[in-house]
mmCIF file of N, CA and C in Angstrom:
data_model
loop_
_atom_site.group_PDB
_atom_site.id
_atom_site.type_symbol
_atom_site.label_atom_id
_atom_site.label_comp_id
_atom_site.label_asym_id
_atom_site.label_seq_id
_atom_site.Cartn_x
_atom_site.Cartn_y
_atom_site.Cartn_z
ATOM 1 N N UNK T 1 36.487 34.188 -4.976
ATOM 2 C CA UNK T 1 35.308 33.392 -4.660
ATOM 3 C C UNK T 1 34.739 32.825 -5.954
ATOM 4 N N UNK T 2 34.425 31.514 -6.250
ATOM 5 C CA UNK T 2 34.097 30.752 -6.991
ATOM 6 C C UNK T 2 33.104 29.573 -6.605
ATOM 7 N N UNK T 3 31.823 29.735 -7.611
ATOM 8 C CA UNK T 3 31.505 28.226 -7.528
ATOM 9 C C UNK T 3 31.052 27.870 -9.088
ATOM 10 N N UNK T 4 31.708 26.711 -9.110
ATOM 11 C CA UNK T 4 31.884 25.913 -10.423
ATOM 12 C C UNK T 4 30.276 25.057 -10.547
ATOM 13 N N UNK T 5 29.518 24.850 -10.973
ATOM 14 C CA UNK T 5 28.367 23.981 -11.258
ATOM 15 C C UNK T 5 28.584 23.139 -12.069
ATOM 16 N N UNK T 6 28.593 21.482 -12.101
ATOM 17 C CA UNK T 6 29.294 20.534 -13.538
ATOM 18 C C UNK T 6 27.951 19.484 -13.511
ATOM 19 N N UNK T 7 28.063 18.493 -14.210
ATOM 20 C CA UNK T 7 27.407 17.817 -14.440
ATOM 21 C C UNK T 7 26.431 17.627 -15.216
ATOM 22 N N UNK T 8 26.350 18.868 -16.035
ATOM 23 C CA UNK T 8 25.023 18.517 -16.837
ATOM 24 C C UNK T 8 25.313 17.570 -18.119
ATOM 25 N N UNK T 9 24.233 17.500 -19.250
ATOM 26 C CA UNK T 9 24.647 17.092 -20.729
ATOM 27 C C UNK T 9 23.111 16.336 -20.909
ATOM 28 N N UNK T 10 23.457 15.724 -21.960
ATOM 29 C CA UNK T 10 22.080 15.261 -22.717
ATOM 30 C C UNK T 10 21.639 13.800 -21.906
ATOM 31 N N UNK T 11 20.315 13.704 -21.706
ATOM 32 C CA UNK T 11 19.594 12.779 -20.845
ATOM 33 C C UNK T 11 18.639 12.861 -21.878
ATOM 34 N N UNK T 12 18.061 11.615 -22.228
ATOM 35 C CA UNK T 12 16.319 11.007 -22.601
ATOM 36 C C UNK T 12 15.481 11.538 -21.237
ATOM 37 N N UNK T 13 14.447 11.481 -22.282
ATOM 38 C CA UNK T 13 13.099 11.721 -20.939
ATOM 39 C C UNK T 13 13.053 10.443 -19.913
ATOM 40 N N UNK T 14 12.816 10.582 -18.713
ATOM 41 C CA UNK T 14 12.335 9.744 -17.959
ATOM 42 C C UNK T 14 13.855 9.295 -17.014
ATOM 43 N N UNK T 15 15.056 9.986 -17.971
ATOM 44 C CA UNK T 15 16.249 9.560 -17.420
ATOM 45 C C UNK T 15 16.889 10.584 -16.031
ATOM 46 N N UNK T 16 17.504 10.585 -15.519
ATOM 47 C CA UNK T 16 18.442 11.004 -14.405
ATOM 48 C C UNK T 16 19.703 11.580 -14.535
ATOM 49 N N UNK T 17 19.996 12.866 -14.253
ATOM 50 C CA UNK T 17 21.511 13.709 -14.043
ATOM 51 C C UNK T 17 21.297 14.007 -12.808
ATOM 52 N N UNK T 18 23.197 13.890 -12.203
ATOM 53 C CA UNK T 18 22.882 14.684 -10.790
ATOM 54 C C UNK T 18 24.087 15.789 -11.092
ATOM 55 N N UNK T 19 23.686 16.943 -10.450
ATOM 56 C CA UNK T 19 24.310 18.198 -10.718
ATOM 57 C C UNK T 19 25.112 18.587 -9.410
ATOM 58 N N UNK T 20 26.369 18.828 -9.610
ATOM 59 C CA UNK T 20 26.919 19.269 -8.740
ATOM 60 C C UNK T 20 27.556 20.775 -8.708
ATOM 61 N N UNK T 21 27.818 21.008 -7.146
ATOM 62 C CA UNK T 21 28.462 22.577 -7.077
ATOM 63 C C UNK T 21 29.882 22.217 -6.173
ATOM 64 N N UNK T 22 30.694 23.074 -6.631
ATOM 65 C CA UNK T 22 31.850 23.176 -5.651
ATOM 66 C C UNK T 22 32.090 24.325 -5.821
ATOM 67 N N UNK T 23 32.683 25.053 -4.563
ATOM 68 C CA UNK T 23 33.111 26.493 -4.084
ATOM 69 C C UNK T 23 34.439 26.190 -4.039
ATOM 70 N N UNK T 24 34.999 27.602 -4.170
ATOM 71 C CA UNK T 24 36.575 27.452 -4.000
ATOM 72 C C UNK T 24 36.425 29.477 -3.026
ATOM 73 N N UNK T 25 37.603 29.587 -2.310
ATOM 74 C CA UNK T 25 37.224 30.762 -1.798
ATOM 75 C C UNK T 25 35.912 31.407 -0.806
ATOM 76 N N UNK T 26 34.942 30.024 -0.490
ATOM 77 C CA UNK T 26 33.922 30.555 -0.429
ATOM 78 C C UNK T 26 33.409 29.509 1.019
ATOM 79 N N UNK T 27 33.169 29.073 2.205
ATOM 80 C CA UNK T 27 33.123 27.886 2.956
ATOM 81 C C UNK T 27 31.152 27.876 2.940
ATOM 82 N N UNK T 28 30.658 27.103 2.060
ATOM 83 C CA UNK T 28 29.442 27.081 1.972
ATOM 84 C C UNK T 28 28.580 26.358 2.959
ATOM 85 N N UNK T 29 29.048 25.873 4.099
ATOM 86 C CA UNK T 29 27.975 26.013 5.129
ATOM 87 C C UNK T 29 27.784 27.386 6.292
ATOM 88 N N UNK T 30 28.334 28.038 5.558
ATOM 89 C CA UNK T 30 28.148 29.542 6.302
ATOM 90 C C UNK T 30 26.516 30.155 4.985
ATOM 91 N N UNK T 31 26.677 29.662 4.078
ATOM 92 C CA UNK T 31 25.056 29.657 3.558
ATOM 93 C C UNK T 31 24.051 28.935 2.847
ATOM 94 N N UNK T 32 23.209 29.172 3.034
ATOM 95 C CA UNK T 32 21.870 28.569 2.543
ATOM 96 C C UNK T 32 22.354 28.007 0.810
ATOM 97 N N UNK T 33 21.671 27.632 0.298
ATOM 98 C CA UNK T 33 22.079 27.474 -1.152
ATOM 99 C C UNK T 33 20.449 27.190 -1.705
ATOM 100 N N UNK T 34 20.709 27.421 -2.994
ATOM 101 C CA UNK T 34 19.925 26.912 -4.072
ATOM 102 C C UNK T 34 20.159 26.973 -5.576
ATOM 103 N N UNK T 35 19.026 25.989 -6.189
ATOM 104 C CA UNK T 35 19.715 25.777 -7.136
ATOM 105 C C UNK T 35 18.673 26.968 -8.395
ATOM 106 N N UNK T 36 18.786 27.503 -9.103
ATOM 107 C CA UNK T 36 18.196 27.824 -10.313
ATOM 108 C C UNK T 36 18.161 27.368 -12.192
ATOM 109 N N UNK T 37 17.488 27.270 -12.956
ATOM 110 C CA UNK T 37 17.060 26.835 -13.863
ATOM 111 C C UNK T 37 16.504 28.762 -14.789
ATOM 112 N N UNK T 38 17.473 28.368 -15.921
ATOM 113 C CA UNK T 38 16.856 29.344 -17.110
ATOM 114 C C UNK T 38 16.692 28.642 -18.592
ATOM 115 N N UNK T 39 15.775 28.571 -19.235
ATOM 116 C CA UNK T 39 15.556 27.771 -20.592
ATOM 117 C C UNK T 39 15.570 28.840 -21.334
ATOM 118 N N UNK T 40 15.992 28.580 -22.696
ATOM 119 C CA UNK T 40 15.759 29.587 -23.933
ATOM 120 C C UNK T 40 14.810 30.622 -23.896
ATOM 121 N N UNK T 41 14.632 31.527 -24.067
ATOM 122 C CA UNK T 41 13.404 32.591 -23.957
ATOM 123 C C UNK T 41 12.726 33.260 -22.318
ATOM 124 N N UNK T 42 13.240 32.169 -21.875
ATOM 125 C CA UNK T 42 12.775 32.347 -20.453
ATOM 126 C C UNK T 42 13.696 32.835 -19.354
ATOM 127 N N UNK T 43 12.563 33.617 -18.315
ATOM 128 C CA UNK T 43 13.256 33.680 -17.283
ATOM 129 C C UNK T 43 14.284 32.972 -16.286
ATOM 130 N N UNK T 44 15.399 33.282 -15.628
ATOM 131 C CA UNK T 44 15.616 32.287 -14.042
ATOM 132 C C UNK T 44 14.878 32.172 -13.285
ATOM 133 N N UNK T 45 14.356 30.797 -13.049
ATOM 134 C CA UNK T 45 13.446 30.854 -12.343
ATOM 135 C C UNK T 45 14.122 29.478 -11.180
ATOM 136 N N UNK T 46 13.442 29.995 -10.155
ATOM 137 C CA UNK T 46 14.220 28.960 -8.719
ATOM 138 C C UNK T 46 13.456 27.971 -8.735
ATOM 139 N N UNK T 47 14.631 26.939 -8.283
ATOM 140 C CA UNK T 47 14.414 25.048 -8.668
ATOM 141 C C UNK T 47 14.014 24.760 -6.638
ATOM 142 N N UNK T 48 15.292 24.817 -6.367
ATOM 143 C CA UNK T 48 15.352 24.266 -4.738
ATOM 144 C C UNK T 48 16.205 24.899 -3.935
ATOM 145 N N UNK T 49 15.683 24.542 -2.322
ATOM 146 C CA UNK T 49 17.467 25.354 -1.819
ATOM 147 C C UNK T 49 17.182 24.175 -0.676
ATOM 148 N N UNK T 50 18.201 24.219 0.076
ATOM 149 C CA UNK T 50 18.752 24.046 1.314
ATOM 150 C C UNK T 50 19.239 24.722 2.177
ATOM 151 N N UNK T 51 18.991 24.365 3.890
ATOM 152 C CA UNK T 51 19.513 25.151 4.545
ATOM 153 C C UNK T 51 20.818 25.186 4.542
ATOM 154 N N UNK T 52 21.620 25.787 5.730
ATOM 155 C CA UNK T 52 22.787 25.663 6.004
ATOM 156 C C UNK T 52 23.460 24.214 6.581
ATOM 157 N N UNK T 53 22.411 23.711 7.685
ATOM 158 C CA UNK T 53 23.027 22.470 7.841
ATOM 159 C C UNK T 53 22.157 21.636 7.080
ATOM 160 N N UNK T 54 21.229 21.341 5.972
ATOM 161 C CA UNK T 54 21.013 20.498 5.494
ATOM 162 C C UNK T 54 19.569 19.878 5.734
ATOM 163 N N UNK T 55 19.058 20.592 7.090
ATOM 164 C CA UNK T 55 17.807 19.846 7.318
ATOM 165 C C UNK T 55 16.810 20.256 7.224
ATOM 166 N N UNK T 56 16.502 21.316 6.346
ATOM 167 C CA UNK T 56 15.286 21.748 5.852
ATOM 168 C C UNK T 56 15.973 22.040 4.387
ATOM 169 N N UNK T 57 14.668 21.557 3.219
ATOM 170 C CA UNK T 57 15.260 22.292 2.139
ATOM 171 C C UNK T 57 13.486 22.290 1.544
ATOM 172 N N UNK T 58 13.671 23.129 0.502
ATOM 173 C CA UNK T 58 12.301 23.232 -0.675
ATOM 174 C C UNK T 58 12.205 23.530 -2.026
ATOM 175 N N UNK T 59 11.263 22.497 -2.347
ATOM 176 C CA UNK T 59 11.497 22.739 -3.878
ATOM 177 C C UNK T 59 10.343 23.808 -4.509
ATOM 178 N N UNK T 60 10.343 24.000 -5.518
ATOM 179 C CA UNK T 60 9.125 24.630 -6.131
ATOM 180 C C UNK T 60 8.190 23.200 -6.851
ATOM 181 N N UNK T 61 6.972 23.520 -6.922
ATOM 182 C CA UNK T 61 6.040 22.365 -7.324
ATOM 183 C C UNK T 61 6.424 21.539 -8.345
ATOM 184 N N UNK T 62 6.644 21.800 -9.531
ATOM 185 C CA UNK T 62 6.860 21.086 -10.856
ATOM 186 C C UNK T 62 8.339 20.265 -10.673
ATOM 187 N N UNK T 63 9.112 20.761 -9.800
ATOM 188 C CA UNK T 63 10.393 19.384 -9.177
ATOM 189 C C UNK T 63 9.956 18.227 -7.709
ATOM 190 N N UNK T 64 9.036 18.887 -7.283
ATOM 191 C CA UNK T 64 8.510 17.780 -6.070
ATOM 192 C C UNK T 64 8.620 16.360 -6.483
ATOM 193 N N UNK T 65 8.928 15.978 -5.761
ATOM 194 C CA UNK T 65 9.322 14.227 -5.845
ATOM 195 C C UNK T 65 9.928 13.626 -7.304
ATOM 196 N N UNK T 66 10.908 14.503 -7.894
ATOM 197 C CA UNK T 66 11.742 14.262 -8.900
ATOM 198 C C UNK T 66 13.025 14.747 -8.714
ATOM 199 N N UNK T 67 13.196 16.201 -7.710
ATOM 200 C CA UNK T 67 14.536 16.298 -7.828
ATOM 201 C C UNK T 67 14.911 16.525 -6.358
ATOM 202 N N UNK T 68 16.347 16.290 -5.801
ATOM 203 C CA UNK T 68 16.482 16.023 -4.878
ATOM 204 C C UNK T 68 17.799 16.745 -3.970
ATOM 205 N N UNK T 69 17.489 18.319 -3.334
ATOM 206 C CA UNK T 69 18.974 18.877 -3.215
ATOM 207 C C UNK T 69 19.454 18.287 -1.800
ATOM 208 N N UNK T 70 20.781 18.436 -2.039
ATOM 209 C CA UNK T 70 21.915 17.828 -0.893
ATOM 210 C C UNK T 70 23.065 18.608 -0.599
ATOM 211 N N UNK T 71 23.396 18.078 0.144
ATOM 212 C CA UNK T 71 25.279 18.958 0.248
ATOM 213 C C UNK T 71 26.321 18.633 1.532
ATOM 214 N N UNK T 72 27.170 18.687 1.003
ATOM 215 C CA UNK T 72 28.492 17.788 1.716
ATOM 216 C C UNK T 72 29.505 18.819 2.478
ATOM 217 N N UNK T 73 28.498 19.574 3.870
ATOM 218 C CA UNK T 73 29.709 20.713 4.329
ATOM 219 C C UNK T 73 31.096 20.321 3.981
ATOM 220 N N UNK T 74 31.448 18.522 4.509
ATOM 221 C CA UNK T 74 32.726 18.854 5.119
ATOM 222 C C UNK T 74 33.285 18.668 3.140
ATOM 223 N N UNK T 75 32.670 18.884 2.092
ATOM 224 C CA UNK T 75 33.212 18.627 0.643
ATOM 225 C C UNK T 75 33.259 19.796 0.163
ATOM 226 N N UNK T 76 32.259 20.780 0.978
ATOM 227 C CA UNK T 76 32.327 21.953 0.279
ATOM 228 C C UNK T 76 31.399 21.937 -0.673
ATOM 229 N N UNK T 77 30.456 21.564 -1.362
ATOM 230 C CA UNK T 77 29.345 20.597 -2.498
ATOM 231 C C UNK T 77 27.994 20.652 -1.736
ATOM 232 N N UNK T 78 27.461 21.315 -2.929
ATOM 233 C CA UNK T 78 26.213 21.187 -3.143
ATOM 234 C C UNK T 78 25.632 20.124 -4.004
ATOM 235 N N UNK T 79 24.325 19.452 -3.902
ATOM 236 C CA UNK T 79 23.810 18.522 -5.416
ATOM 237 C C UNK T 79 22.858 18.674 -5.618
ATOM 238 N N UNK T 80 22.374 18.544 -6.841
ATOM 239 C CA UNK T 80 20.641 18.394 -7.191
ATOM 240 C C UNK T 80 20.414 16.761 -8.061
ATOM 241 N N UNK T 81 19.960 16.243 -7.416
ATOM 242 C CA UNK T 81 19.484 15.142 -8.041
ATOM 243 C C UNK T 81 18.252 15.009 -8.679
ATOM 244 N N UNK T 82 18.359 14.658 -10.270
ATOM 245 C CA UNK T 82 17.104 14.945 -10.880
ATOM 246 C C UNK T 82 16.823 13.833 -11.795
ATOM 247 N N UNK T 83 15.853 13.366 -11.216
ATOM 248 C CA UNK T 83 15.175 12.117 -11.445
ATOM 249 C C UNK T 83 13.935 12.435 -12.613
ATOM 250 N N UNK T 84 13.182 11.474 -13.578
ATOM 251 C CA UNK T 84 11.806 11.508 -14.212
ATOM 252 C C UNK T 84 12.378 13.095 -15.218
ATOM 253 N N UNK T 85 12.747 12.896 -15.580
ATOM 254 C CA UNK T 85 13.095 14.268 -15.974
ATOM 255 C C UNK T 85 12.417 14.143 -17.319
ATOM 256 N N UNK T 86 12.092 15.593 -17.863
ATOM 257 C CA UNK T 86 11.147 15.918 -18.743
ATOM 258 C C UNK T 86 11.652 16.809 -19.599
ATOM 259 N N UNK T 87 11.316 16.845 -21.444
ATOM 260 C CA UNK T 87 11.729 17.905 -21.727
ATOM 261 C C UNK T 87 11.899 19.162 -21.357
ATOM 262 N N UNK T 88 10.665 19.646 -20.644
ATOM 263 C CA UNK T 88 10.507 21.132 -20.289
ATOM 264 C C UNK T 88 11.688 21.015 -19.136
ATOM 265 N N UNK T 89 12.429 20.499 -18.447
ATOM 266 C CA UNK T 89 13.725 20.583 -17.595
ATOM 267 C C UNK T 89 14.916 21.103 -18.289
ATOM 268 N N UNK T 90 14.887 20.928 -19.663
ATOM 269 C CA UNK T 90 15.920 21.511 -20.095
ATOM 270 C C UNK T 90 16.088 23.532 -20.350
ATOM 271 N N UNK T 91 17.208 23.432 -19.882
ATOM 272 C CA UNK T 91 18.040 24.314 -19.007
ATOM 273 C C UNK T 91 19.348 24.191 -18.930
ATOM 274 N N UNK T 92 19.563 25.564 -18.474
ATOM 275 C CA UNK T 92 20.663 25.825 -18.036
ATOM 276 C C UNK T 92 21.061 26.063 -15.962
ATOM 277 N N UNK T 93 21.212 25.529 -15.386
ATOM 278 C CA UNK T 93 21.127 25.326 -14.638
ATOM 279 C C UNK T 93 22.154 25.543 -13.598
ATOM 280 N N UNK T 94 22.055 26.618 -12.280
ATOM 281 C CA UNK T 94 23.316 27.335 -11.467
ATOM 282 C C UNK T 94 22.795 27.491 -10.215
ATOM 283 N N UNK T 95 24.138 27.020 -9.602
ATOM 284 C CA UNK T 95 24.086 27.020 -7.928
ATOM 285 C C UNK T 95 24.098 28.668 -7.468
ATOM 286 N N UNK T 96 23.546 28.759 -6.363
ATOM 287 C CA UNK T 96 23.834 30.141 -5.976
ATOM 288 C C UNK T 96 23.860 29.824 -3.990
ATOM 289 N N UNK T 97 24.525 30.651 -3.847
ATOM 290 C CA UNK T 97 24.866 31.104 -2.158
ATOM 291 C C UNK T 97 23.678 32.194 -1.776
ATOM 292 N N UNK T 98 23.422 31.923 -0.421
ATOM 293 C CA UNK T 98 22.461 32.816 -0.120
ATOM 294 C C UNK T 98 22.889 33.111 1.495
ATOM 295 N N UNK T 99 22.550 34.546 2.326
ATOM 296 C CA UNK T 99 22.522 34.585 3.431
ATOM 297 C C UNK T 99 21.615 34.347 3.903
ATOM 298 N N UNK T 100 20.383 34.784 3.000
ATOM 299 C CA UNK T 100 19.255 34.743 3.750
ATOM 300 C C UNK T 100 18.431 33.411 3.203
ATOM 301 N N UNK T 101 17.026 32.992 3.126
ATOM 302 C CA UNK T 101 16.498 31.776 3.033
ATOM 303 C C UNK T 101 15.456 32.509 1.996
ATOM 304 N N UNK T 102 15.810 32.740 0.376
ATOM 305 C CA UNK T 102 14.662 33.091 -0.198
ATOM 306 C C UNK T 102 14.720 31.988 -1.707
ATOM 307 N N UNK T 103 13.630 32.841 -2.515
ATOM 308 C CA UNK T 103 13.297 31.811 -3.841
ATOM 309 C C UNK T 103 13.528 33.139 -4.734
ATOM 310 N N UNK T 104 14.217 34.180 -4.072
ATOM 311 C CA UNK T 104 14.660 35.341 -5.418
ATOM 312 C C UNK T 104 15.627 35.579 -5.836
ATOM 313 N N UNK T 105 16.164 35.500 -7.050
ATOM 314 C CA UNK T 105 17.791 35.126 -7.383
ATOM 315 C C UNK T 105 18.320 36.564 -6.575
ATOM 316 N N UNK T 106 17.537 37.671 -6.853
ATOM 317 C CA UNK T 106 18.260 39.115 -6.351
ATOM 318 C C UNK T 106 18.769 38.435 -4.663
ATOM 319 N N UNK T 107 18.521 37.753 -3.952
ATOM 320 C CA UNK T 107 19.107 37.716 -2.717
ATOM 321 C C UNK T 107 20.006 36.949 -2.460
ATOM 322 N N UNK T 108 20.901 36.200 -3.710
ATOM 323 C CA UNK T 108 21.818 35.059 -3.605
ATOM 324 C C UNK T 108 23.026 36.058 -3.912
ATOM 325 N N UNK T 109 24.315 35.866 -3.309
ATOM 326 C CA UNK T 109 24.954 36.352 -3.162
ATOM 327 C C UNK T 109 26.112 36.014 -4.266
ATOM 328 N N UNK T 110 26.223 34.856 -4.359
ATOM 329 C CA UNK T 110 27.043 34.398 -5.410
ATOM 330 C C UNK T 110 26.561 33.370 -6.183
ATOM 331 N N UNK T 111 26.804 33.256 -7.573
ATOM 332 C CA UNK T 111 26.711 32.431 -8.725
ATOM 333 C C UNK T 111 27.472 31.464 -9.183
ATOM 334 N N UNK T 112 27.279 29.895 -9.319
ATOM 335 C CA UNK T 112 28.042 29.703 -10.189
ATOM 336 C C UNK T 112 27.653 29.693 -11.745
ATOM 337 N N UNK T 113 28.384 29.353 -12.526
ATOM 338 C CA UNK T 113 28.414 29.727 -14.297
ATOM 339 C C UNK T 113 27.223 29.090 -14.802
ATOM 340 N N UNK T 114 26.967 28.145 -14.354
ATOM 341 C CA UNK T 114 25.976 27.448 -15.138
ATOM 342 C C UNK T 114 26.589 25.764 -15.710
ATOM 343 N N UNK T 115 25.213 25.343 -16.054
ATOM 344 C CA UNK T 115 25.731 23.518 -16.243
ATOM 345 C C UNK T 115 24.422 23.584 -17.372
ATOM 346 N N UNK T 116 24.484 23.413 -18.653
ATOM 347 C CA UNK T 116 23.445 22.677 -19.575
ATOM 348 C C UNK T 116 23.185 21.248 -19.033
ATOM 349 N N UNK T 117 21.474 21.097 -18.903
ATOM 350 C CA UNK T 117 21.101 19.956 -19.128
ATOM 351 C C UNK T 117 20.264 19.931 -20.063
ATOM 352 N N UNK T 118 20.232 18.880 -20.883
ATOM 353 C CA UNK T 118 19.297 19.222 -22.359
ATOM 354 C C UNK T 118 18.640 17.713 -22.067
ATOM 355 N N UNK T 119 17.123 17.554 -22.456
ATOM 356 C CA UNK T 119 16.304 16.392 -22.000
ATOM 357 C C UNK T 119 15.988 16.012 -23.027
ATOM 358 N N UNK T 120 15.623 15.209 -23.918
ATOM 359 C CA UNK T 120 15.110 14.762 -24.979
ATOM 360 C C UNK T 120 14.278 13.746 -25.205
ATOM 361 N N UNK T 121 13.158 14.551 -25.890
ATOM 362 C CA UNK T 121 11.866 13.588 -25.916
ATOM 363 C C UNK T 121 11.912 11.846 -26.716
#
């Protein structure tokens, strides 16, 4: 079971990355997903998730109407689209699987590795 997270790298402020997940071993509309964010010194702290089929998802406040999660059962893919982006976004940034529908990394079942996005003022 694998999920790969790609897409990150260096963006200016105000600019746009979209982050993707792919599973291998793993058929991810059997769960919920979300995405998480850890910066230097700091905790993981949860970005967004989605349901299973796609039609409810939530962000935490400071991504509202900047970033945007998605996902492509029949691709297997998750995305986060992140728009207006700000220094403090930079991170390291990883998909996770969930059974259940929470905002606590302890309840995600699987990880992927991580994707640097670095923002620059």
């Amino acid at each position: 079971v694998q999920l790969q997270a790609f897409g990150g790298g260096f963006v200016q402020a105000g600019g746009s990355v979209r982050l993707s997940c792919a599973a291998s071993g793993l058929t991810l509309s059997t769960y919920n997903m979300g995405w998480f964010r850890q910066a230097p010194g700091k905790e993981r702290e949860f970005v967004a998730r989605i349901s299973r089929s796609g039609s409810t998802t939530y962000y935490v406040n400071f991504v509202k109407g900047r970033f945007t999660i998605s996902r492509d059962n029949a691709k297997n893919t998750v995305s986060l689209q992140m728009t207006s982006l700000k220094p403090e976004d930079t991170a390291v940034y990883y998909c996770a699987a969930d059974r259940n529908w929470s905002v606590v990394d302890a309840s995600y079942d699987y990880w992927g590795q991580g994707t640097q996005v670095t923002v620059s003022s």
